[in-house]
Short mmCIF file of C-alpha atoms in Angstrom, two decimals:
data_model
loop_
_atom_site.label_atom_id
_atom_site.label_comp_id
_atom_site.label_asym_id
_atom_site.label_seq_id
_atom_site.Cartn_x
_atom_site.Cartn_y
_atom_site.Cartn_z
CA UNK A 19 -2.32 -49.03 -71.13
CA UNK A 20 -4.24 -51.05 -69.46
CA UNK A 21 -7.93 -50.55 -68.76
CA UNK A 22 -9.22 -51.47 -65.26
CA UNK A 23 -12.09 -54.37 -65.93
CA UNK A 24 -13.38 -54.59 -62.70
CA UNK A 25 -16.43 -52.72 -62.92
CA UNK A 26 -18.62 -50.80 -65.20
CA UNK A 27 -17.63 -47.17 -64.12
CA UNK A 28 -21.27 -46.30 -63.66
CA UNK A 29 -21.47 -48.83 -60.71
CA UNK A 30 -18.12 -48.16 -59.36
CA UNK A 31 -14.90 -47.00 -59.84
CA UNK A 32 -11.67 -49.60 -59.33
CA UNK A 33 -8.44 -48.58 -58.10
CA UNK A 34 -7.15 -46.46 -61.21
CA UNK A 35 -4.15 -48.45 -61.74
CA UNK A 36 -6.21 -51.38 -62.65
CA UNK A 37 -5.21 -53.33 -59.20
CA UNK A 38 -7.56 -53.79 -56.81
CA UNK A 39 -5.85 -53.46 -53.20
CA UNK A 40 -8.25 -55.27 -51.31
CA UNK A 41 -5.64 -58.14 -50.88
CA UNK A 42 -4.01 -58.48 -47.67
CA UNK A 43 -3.04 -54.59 -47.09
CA UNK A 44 -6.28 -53.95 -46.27
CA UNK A 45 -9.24 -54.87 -43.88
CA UNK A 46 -12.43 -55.05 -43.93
CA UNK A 47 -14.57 -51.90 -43.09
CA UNK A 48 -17.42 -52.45 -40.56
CA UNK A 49 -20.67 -53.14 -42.56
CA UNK A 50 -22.41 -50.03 -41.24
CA UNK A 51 -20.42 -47.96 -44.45
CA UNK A 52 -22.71 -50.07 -46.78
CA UNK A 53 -20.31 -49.61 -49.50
CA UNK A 54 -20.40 -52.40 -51.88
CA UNK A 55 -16.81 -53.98 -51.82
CA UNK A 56 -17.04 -55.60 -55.64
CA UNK A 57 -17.69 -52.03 -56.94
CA UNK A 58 -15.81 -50.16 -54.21
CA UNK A 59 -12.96 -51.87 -53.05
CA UNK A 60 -10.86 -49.59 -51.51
CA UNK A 61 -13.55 -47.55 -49.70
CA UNK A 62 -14.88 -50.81 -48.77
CA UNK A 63 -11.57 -51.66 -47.19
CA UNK A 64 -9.82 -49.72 -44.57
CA UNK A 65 -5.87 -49.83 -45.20
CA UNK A 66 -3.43 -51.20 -42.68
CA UNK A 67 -1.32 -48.76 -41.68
CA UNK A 68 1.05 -49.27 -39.04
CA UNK A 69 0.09 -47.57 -35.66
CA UNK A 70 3.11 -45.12 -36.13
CA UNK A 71 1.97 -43.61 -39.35
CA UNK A 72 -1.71 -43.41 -38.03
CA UNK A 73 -0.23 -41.82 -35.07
CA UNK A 74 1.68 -39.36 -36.79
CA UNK A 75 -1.17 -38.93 -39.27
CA UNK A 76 -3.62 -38.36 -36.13
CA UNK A 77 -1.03 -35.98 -34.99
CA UNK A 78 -0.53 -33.98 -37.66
CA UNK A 79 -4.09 -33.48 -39.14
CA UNK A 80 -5.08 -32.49 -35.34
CA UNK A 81 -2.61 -29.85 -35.18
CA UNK A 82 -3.40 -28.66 -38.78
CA UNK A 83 -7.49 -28.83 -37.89
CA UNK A 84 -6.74 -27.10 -34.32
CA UNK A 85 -5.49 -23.82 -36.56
CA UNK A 86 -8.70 -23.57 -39.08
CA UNK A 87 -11.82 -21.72 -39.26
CA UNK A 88 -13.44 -24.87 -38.18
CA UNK A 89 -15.69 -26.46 -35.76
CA UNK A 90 -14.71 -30.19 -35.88
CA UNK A 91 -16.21 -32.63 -33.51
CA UNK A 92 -14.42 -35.96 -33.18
CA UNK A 93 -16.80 -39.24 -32.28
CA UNK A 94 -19.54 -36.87 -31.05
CA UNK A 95 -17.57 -34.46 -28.98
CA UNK A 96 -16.87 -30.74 -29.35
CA UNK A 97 -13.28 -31.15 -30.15
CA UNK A 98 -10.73 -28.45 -32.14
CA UNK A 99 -10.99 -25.80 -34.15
CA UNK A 100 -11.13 -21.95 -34.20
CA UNK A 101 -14.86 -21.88 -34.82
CA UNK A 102 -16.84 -21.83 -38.35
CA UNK A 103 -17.88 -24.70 -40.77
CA UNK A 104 -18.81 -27.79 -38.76
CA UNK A 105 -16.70 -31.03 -39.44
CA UNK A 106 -18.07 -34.13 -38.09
CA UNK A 107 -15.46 -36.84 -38.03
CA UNK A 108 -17.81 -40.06 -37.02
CA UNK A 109 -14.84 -42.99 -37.22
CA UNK A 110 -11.70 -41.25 -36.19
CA UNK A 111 -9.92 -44.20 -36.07
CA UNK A 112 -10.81 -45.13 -39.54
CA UNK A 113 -10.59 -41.51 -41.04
CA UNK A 114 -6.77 -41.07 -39.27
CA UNK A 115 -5.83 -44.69 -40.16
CA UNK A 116 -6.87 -43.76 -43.99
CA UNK A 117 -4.95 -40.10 -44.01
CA UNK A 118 -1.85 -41.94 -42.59
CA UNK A 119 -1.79 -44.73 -45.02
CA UNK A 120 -3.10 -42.78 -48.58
CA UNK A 121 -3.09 -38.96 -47.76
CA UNK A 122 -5.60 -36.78 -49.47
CA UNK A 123 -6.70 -39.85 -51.26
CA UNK A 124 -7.50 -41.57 -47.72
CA UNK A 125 -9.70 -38.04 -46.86
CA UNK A 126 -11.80 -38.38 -50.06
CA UNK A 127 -12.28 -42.31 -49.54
CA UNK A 128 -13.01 -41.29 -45.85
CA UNK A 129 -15.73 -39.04 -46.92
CA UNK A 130 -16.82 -41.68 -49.11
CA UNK A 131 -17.25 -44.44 -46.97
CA UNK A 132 -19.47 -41.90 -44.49
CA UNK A 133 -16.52 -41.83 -41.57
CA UNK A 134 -16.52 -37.81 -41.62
CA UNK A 135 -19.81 -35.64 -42.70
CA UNK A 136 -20.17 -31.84 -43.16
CA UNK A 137 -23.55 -30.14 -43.11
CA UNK A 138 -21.89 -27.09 -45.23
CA UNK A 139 -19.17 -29.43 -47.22
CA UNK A 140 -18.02 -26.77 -49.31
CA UNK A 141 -17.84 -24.34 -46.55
CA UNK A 142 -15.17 -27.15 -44.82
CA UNK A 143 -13.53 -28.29 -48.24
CA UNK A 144 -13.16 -24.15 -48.56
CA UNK A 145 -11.53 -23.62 -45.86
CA UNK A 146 -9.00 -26.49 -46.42
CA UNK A 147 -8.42 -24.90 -49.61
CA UNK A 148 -7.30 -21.61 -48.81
CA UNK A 149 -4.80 -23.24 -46.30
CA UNK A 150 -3.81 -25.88 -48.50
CA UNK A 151 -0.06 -24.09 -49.00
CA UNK A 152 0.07 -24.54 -44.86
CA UNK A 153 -1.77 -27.72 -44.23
CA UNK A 154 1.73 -29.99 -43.91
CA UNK A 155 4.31 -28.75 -42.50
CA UNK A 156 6.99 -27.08 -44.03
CA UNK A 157 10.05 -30.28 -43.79
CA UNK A 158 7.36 -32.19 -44.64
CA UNK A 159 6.70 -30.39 -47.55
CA UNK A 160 9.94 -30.91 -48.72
CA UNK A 161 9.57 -34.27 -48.30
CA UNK A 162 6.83 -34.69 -50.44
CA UNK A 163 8.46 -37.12 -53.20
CA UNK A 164 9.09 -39.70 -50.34
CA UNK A 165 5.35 -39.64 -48.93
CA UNK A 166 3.05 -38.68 -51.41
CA UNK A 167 1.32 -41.18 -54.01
CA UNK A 168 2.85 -40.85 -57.12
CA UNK A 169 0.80 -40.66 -60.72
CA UNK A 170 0.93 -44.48 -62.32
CA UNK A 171 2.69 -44.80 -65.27
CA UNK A 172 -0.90 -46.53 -67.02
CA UNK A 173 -3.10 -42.74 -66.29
CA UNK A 174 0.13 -40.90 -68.95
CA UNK A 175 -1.74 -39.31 -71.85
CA UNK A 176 -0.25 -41.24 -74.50
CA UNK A 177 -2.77 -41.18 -77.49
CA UNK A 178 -4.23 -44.64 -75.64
CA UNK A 179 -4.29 -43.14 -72.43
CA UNK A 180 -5.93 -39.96 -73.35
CA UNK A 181 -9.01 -42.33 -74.58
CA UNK A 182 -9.18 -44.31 -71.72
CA UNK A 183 -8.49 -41.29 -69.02
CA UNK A 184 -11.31 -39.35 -71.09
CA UNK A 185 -13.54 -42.38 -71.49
CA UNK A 186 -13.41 -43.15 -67.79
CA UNK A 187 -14.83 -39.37 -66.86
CA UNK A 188 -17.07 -38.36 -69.67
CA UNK A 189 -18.12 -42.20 -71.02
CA UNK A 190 -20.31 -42.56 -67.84
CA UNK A 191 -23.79 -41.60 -69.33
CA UNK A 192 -24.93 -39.04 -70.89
CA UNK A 193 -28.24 -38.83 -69.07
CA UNK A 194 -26.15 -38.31 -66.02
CA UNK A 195 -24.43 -35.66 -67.13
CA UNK A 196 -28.45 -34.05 -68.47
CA UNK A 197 -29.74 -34.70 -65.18
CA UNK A 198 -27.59 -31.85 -63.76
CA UNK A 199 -26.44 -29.52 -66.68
CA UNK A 200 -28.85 -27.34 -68.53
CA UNK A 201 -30.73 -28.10 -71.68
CA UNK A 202 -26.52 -26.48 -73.55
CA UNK A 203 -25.09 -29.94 -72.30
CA UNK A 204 -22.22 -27.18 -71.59
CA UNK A 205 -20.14 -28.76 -68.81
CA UNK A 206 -17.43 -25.80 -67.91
CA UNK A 207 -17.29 -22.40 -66.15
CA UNK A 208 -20.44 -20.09 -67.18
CA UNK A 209 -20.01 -16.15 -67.37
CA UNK A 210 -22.96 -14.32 -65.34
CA UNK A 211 -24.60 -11.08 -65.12
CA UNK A 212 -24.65 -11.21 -61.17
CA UNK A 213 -24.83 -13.69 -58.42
CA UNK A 214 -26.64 -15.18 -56.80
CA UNK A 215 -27.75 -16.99 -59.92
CA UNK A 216 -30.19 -19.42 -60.46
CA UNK A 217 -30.05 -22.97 -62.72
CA UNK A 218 -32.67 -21.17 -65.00
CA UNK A 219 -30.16 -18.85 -65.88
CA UNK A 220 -27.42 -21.30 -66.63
CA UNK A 221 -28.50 -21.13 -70.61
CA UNK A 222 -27.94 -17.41 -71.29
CA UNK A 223 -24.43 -17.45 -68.87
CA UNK A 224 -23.06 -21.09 -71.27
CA UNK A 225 -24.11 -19.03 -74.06
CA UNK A 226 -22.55 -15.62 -72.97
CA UNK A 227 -19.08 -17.58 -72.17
CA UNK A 228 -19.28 -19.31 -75.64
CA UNK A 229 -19.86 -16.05 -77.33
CA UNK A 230 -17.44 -14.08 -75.51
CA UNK A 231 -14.59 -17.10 -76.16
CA UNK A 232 -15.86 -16.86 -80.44
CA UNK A 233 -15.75 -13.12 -80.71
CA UNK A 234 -12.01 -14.03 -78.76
CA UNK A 235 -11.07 -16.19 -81.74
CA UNK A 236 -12.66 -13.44 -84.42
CA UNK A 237 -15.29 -16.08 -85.42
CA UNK A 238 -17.66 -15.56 -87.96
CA UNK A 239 -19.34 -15.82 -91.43
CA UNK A 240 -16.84 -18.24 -93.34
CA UNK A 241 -14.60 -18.61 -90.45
CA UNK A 242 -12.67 -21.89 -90.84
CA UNK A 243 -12.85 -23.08 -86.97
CA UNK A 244 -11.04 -26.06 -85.14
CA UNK A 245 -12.62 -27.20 -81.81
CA UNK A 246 -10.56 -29.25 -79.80
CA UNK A 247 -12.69 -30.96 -77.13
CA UNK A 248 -16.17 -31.30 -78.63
CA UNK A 249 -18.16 -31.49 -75.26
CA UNK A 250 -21.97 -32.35 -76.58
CA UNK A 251 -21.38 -29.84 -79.48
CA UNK A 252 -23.10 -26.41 -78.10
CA UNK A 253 -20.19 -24.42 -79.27
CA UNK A 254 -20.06 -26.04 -82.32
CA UNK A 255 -24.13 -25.24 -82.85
CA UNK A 256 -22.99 -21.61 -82.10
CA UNK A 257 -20.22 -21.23 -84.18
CA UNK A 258 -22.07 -22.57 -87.00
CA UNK A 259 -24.63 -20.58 -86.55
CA UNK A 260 -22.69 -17.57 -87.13
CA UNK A 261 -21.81 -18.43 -90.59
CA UNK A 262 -18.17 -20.42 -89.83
CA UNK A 263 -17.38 -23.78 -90.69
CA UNK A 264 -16.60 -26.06 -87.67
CA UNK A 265 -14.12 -29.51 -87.39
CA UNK A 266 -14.35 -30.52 -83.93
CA UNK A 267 -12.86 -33.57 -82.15
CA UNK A 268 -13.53 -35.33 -79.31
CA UNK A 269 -12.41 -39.07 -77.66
CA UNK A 270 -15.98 -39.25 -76.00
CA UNK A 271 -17.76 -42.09 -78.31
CA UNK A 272 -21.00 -41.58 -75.79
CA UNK A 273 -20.08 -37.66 -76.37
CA UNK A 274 -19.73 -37.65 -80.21
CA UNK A 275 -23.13 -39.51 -80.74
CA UNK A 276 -25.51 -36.93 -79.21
CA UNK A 277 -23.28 -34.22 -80.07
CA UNK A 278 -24.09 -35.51 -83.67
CA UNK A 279 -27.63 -35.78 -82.93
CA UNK A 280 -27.75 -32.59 -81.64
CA UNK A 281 -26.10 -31.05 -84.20
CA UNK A 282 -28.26 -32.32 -86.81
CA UNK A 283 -31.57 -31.14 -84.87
CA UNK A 284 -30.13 -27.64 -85.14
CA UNK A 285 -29.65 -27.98 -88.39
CA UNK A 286 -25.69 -27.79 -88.95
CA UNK A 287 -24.94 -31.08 -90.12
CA UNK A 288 -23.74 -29.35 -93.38
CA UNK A 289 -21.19 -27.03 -91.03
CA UNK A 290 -19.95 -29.27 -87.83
CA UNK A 291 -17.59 -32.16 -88.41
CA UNK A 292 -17.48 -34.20 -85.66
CA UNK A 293 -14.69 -36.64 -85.17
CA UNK A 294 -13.24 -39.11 -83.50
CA UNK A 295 -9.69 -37.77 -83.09
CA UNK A 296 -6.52 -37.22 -80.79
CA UNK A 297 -5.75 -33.48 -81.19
CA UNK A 298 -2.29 -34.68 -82.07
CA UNK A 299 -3.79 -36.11 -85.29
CA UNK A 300 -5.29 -32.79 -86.27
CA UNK A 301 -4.54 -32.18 -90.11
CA UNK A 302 -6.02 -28.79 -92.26
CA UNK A 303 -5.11 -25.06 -91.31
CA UNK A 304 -7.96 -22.94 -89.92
CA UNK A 305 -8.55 -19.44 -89.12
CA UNK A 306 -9.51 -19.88 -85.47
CA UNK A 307 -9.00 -22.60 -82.93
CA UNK A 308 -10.90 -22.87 -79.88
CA UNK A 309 -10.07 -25.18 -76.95
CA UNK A 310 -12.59 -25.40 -73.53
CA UNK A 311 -10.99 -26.76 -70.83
CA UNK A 312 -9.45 -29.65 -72.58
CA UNK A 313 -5.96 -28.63 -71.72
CA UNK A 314 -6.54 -29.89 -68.62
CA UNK A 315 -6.62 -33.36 -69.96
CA UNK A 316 -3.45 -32.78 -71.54
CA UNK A 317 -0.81 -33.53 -69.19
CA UNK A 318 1.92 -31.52 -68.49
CA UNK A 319 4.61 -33.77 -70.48
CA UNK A 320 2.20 -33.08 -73.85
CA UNK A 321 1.90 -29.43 -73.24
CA UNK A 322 4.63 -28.54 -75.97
CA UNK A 323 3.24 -31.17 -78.23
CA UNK A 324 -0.26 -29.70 -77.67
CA UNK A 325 0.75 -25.80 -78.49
CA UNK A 326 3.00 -27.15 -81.46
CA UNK A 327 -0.31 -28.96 -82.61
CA UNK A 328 -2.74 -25.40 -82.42
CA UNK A 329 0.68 -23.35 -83.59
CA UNK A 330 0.75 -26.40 -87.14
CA UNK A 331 -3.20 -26.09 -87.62
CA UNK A 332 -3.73 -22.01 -87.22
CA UNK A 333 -3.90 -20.45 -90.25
CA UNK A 334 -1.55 -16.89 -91.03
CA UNK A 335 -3.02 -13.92 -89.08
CA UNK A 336 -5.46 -16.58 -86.88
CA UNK A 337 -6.07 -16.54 -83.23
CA UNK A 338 -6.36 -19.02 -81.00
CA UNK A 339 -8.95 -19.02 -78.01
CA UNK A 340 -8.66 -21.02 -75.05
CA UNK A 341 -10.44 -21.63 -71.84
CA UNK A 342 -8.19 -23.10 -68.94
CA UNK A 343 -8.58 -23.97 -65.14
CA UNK A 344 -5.19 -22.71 -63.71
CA UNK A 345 -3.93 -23.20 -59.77
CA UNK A 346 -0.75 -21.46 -58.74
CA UNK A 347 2.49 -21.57 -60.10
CA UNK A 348 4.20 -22.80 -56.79
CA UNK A 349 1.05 -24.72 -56.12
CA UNK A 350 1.32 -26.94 -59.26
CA UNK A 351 5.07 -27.13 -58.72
CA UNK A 352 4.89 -28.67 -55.98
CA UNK A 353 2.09 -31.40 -56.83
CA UNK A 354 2.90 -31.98 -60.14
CA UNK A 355 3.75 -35.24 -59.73
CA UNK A 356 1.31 -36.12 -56.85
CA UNK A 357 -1.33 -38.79 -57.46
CA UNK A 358 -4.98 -37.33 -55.76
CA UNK A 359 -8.05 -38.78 -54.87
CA UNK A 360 -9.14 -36.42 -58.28
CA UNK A 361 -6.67 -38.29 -60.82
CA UNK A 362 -7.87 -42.05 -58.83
CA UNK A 363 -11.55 -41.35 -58.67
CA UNK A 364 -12.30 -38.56 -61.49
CA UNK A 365 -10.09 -37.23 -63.87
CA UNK A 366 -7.14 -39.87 -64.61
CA UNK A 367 -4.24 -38.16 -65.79
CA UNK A 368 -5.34 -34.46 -65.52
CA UNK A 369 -3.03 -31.47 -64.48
CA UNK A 370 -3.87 -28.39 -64.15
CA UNK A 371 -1.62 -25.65 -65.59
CA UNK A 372 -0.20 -21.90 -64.01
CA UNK A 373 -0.68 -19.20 -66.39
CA UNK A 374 3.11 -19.05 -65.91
CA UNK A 375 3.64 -22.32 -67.07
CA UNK A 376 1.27 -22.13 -70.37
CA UNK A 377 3.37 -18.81 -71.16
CA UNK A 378 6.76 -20.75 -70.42
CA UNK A 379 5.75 -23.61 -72.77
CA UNK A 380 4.23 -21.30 -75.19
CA UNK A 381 7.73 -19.28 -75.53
CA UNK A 382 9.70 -21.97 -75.33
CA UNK A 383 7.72 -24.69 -77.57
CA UNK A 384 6.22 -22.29 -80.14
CA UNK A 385 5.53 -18.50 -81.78
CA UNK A 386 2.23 -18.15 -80.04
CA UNK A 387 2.17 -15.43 -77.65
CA UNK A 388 -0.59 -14.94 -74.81
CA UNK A 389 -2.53 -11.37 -75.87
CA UNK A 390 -5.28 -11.17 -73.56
CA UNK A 391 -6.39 -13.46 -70.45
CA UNK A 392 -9.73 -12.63 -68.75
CA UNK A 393 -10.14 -14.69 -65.43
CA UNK A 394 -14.02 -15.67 -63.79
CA UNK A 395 -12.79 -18.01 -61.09
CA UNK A 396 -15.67 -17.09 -59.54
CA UNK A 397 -18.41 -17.47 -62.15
CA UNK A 398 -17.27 -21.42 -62.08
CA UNK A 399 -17.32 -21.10 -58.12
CA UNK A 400 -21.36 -20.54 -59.15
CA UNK A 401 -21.57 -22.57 -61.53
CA UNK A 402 -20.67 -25.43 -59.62
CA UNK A 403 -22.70 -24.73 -57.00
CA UNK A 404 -26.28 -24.94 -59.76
CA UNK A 405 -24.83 -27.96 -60.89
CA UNK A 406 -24.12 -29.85 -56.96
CA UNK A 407 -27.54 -28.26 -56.17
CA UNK A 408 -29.49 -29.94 -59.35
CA UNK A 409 -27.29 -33.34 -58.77
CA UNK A 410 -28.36 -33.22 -55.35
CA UNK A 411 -32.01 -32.29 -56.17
CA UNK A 412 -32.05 -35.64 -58.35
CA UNK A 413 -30.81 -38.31 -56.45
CA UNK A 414 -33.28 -40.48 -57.36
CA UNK A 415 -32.88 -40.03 -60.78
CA UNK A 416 -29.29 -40.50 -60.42
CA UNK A 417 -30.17 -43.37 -58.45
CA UNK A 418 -32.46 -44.63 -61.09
CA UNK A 419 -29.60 -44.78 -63.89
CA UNK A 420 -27.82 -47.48 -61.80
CA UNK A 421 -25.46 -45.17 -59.31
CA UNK A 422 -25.27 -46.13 -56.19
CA UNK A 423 -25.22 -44.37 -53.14
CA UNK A 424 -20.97 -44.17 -52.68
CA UNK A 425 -20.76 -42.79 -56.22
CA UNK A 426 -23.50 -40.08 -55.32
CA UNK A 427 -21.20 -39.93 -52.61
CA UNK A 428 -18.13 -39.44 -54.65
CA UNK A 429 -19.41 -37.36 -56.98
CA UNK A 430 -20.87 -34.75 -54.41
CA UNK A 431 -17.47 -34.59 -53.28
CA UNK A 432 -16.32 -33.47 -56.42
CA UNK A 433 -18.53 -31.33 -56.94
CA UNK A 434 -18.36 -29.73 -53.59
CA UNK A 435 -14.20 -29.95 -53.68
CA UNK A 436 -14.43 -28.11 -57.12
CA UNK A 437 -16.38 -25.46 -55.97
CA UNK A 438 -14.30 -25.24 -53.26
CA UNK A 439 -11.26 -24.36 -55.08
CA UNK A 440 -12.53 -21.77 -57.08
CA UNK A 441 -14.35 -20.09 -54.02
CA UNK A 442 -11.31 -20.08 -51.87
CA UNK A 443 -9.23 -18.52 -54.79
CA UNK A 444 -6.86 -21.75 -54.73
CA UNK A 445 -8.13 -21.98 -58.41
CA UNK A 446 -9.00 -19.67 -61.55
CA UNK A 447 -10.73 -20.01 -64.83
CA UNK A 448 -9.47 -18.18 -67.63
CA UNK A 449 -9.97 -17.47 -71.49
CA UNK A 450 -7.15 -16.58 -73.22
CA UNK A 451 -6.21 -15.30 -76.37
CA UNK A 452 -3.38 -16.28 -78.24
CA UNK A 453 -1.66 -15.29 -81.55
CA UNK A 454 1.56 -15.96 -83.62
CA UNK A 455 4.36 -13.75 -82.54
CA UNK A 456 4.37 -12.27 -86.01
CA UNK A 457 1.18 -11.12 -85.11
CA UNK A 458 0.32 -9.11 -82.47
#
């Protein structure tokens, strides 16, 4: 694969194919964005698409808009919209010209490059969620292969890929990622007592999810344990502390260093062994595996090789605990193949599973058998919202570590288009427990 050298991915984030497309398919955007071209190039740029597609683009997203929950006012005028969040599209021509040449991917550059602003951005990205089945039309949906981006053949999780896809997201900085977490470094759904919550909670609600996922797995004193998807080792800390013995991998360099250092401050070092390691090169048999949102990373095409690889490493009578974002079955059907403005700007080569597809793979692939599944789509739902709030709070500090303001941008878009999924129901969080067929 081939690993886009255009920028440090702290300063900016190239086209994910490793091609900039600033050449001659695309203009120059008006200076007012301020979006720094060398580290931005295709938010920088506007795309030329014909004035047919940005007609029917135009077209299209009006109708779709005209339908919504939505107040949506176009170039300063009250314009469509059934009433509710307010969407302020600033450049239409820009934002229209962008939907009608990239899609989806065009709307999150838009919102990039400033040309559409929401005071309450997950109430918009919300309600766009929850229609997101009805947005296009229903020939058009059908048509989706022949319009829609496709996933390049460089973000595939081959063992390479998987280092530079995870590299790209969780290789940024560490002291990013501390500026917004809590003092667990744990960066995946929390389980509260009650909402609303506040960030000072966020400690005892990583720890209650990390307990609740070990007691899943029957961790304990002299528990062999494989971790797949080391994060910055808080699980690890935990699990050790209960007496088991952990071997957790990770692809993160920036991740396995302080997860190291924290380890040792905890005093584990003689329990936790971190490594450097594909899952597929997992050796050793172990009493309990435990995965935290790492099949995400996976890609669908490595799903059997993935459950083959926790089936070969679990130990007779063992359990296996995973936590997993899941969307709808019809949902991920139909986008499977789809290349978002999430795979180009965020996650390269993620998927996101249907619990009917993880129990279709899982019959078909292996003897594991789902046992229990506990869903808290909307404990992530508030769990994103601490962390957008804290990033937010700190945008000097964020500022201060060399991010400029389109990647603050970009990443409150994320963080607001996460939340948005899991409020609107679009998406779900779920641990689940699974076991050998032999052994129910």
């Amino acid at each position: 694969m081939k690993v886009p050298t255009t920028s440090h991915p702290r300063l900016g984030i190239p086209d994910q194919t490793g091609r900039s497309r600033t050449g001659p398919s695309r203009a120059q955007a008006a200076p007012s964005t301020r979006v720094d071209p060398g580290r931005w190039p295709d938010v920088a740029a506007q795309p030329r698409a014909s004035r047919s597609r940005t007609a029917v683009a135009e077209r299209l997203v009006r109708h779709a808009l005209g339908r919504l929950p939505l107040r949506v006012r176009i170039a300063g005028h009250e314009g469509i919209g059934q009433g509710g969040p307010l969407m302020e599209i600033r450049r239409p021509d820009a934002f229209f010209r962008r939907i009608g040449a990239d899609g989806l991917v065009g709307f999150g550059e838009s919102y990039m490059a400033g040309e559409w602003e929401a005071p309450d951005l997950v109430g918009v990205l919300t309600v766009l969620a929850g229609h997101a089945a009805d947005l296009v039309p229903a020939p058009l949906q059908r048509l989706r292969r022949l319009w829609a981006p496709r996933k390049p053949a460089e973000q595939t999780n081959t063992p390479q890929g998987a280092r530079a896809n995870i590299s790209h997201h969780y290789d940024l900085s560490n002291d990013l990622f501390a500026l917004f977490l809590d003092e667990t470094l744990s960066y995946s759904a929390a389980v509260f007592r009650g909402f609303p919550a506040e960030h000072d909670l966020l400690p005892a609600a990583q720890h209650r999810k990390i307990d609740r996922l070990l007691d899943l797995a029957g961790v304990g004193p002299g528990t062999e344990l494989l971790e797949i998807g080391t994060g910055w080792g808080e699980l690890a800390v935990r699990a050790a502390a209960r007496g088991a013995r952990v071997t957790t991998l990770t692809l993160s360099r920036e991740q396995r260093e302080l997860a190291q250092e924290r380890i040792r401050e905890a005093g584990h070092q003689d329990r936790v062994d971190v490594r450097l390691l594909d899952y597929r090169e997992a050796t050793g048999r172990y009493d309990a595996v435990v995965s935290v949102e790492m099949i995400e990373a996976v890609g669908e095409e490595f799903w059997p090789e993935y459950f083959r690889t926790l089936e070969r490493c679990l130990a007779p009578g063992g359990r296996v605990a995973l936590q997993a974002i899941t969307m709808p079955d019809d949902r991920m059907r139909a986008s499977r193949s789809t290349y978002t403005w999430i795979h180009k700007y965020i996650f390269p080569g993620g998927t996101l599973p249907s619990t009917e597809a993880l129990d279709q793979v899982t019959t078909a692939h292996t003897g594991l058998r789902t046992r229990r599944r506990d869903s808290y789509g909307t404990h992530y739902a508030e769990t994103l919202r601490l962390w957008r709030e804290r990033f937010t709070e700190r945008a000097d500090e964020v500022d201060a570590l060399g991010f400029d303001a389109t990647f603050r941008r970009m990443w409150t878009f994320y963080l607001a288009y996460s939340e948005a999924g899991f409020r609107s129901g679009y998406l779900d969080v779920q641990q689940i427990l699974l076991t050998r067929e032999d052994h129910a």
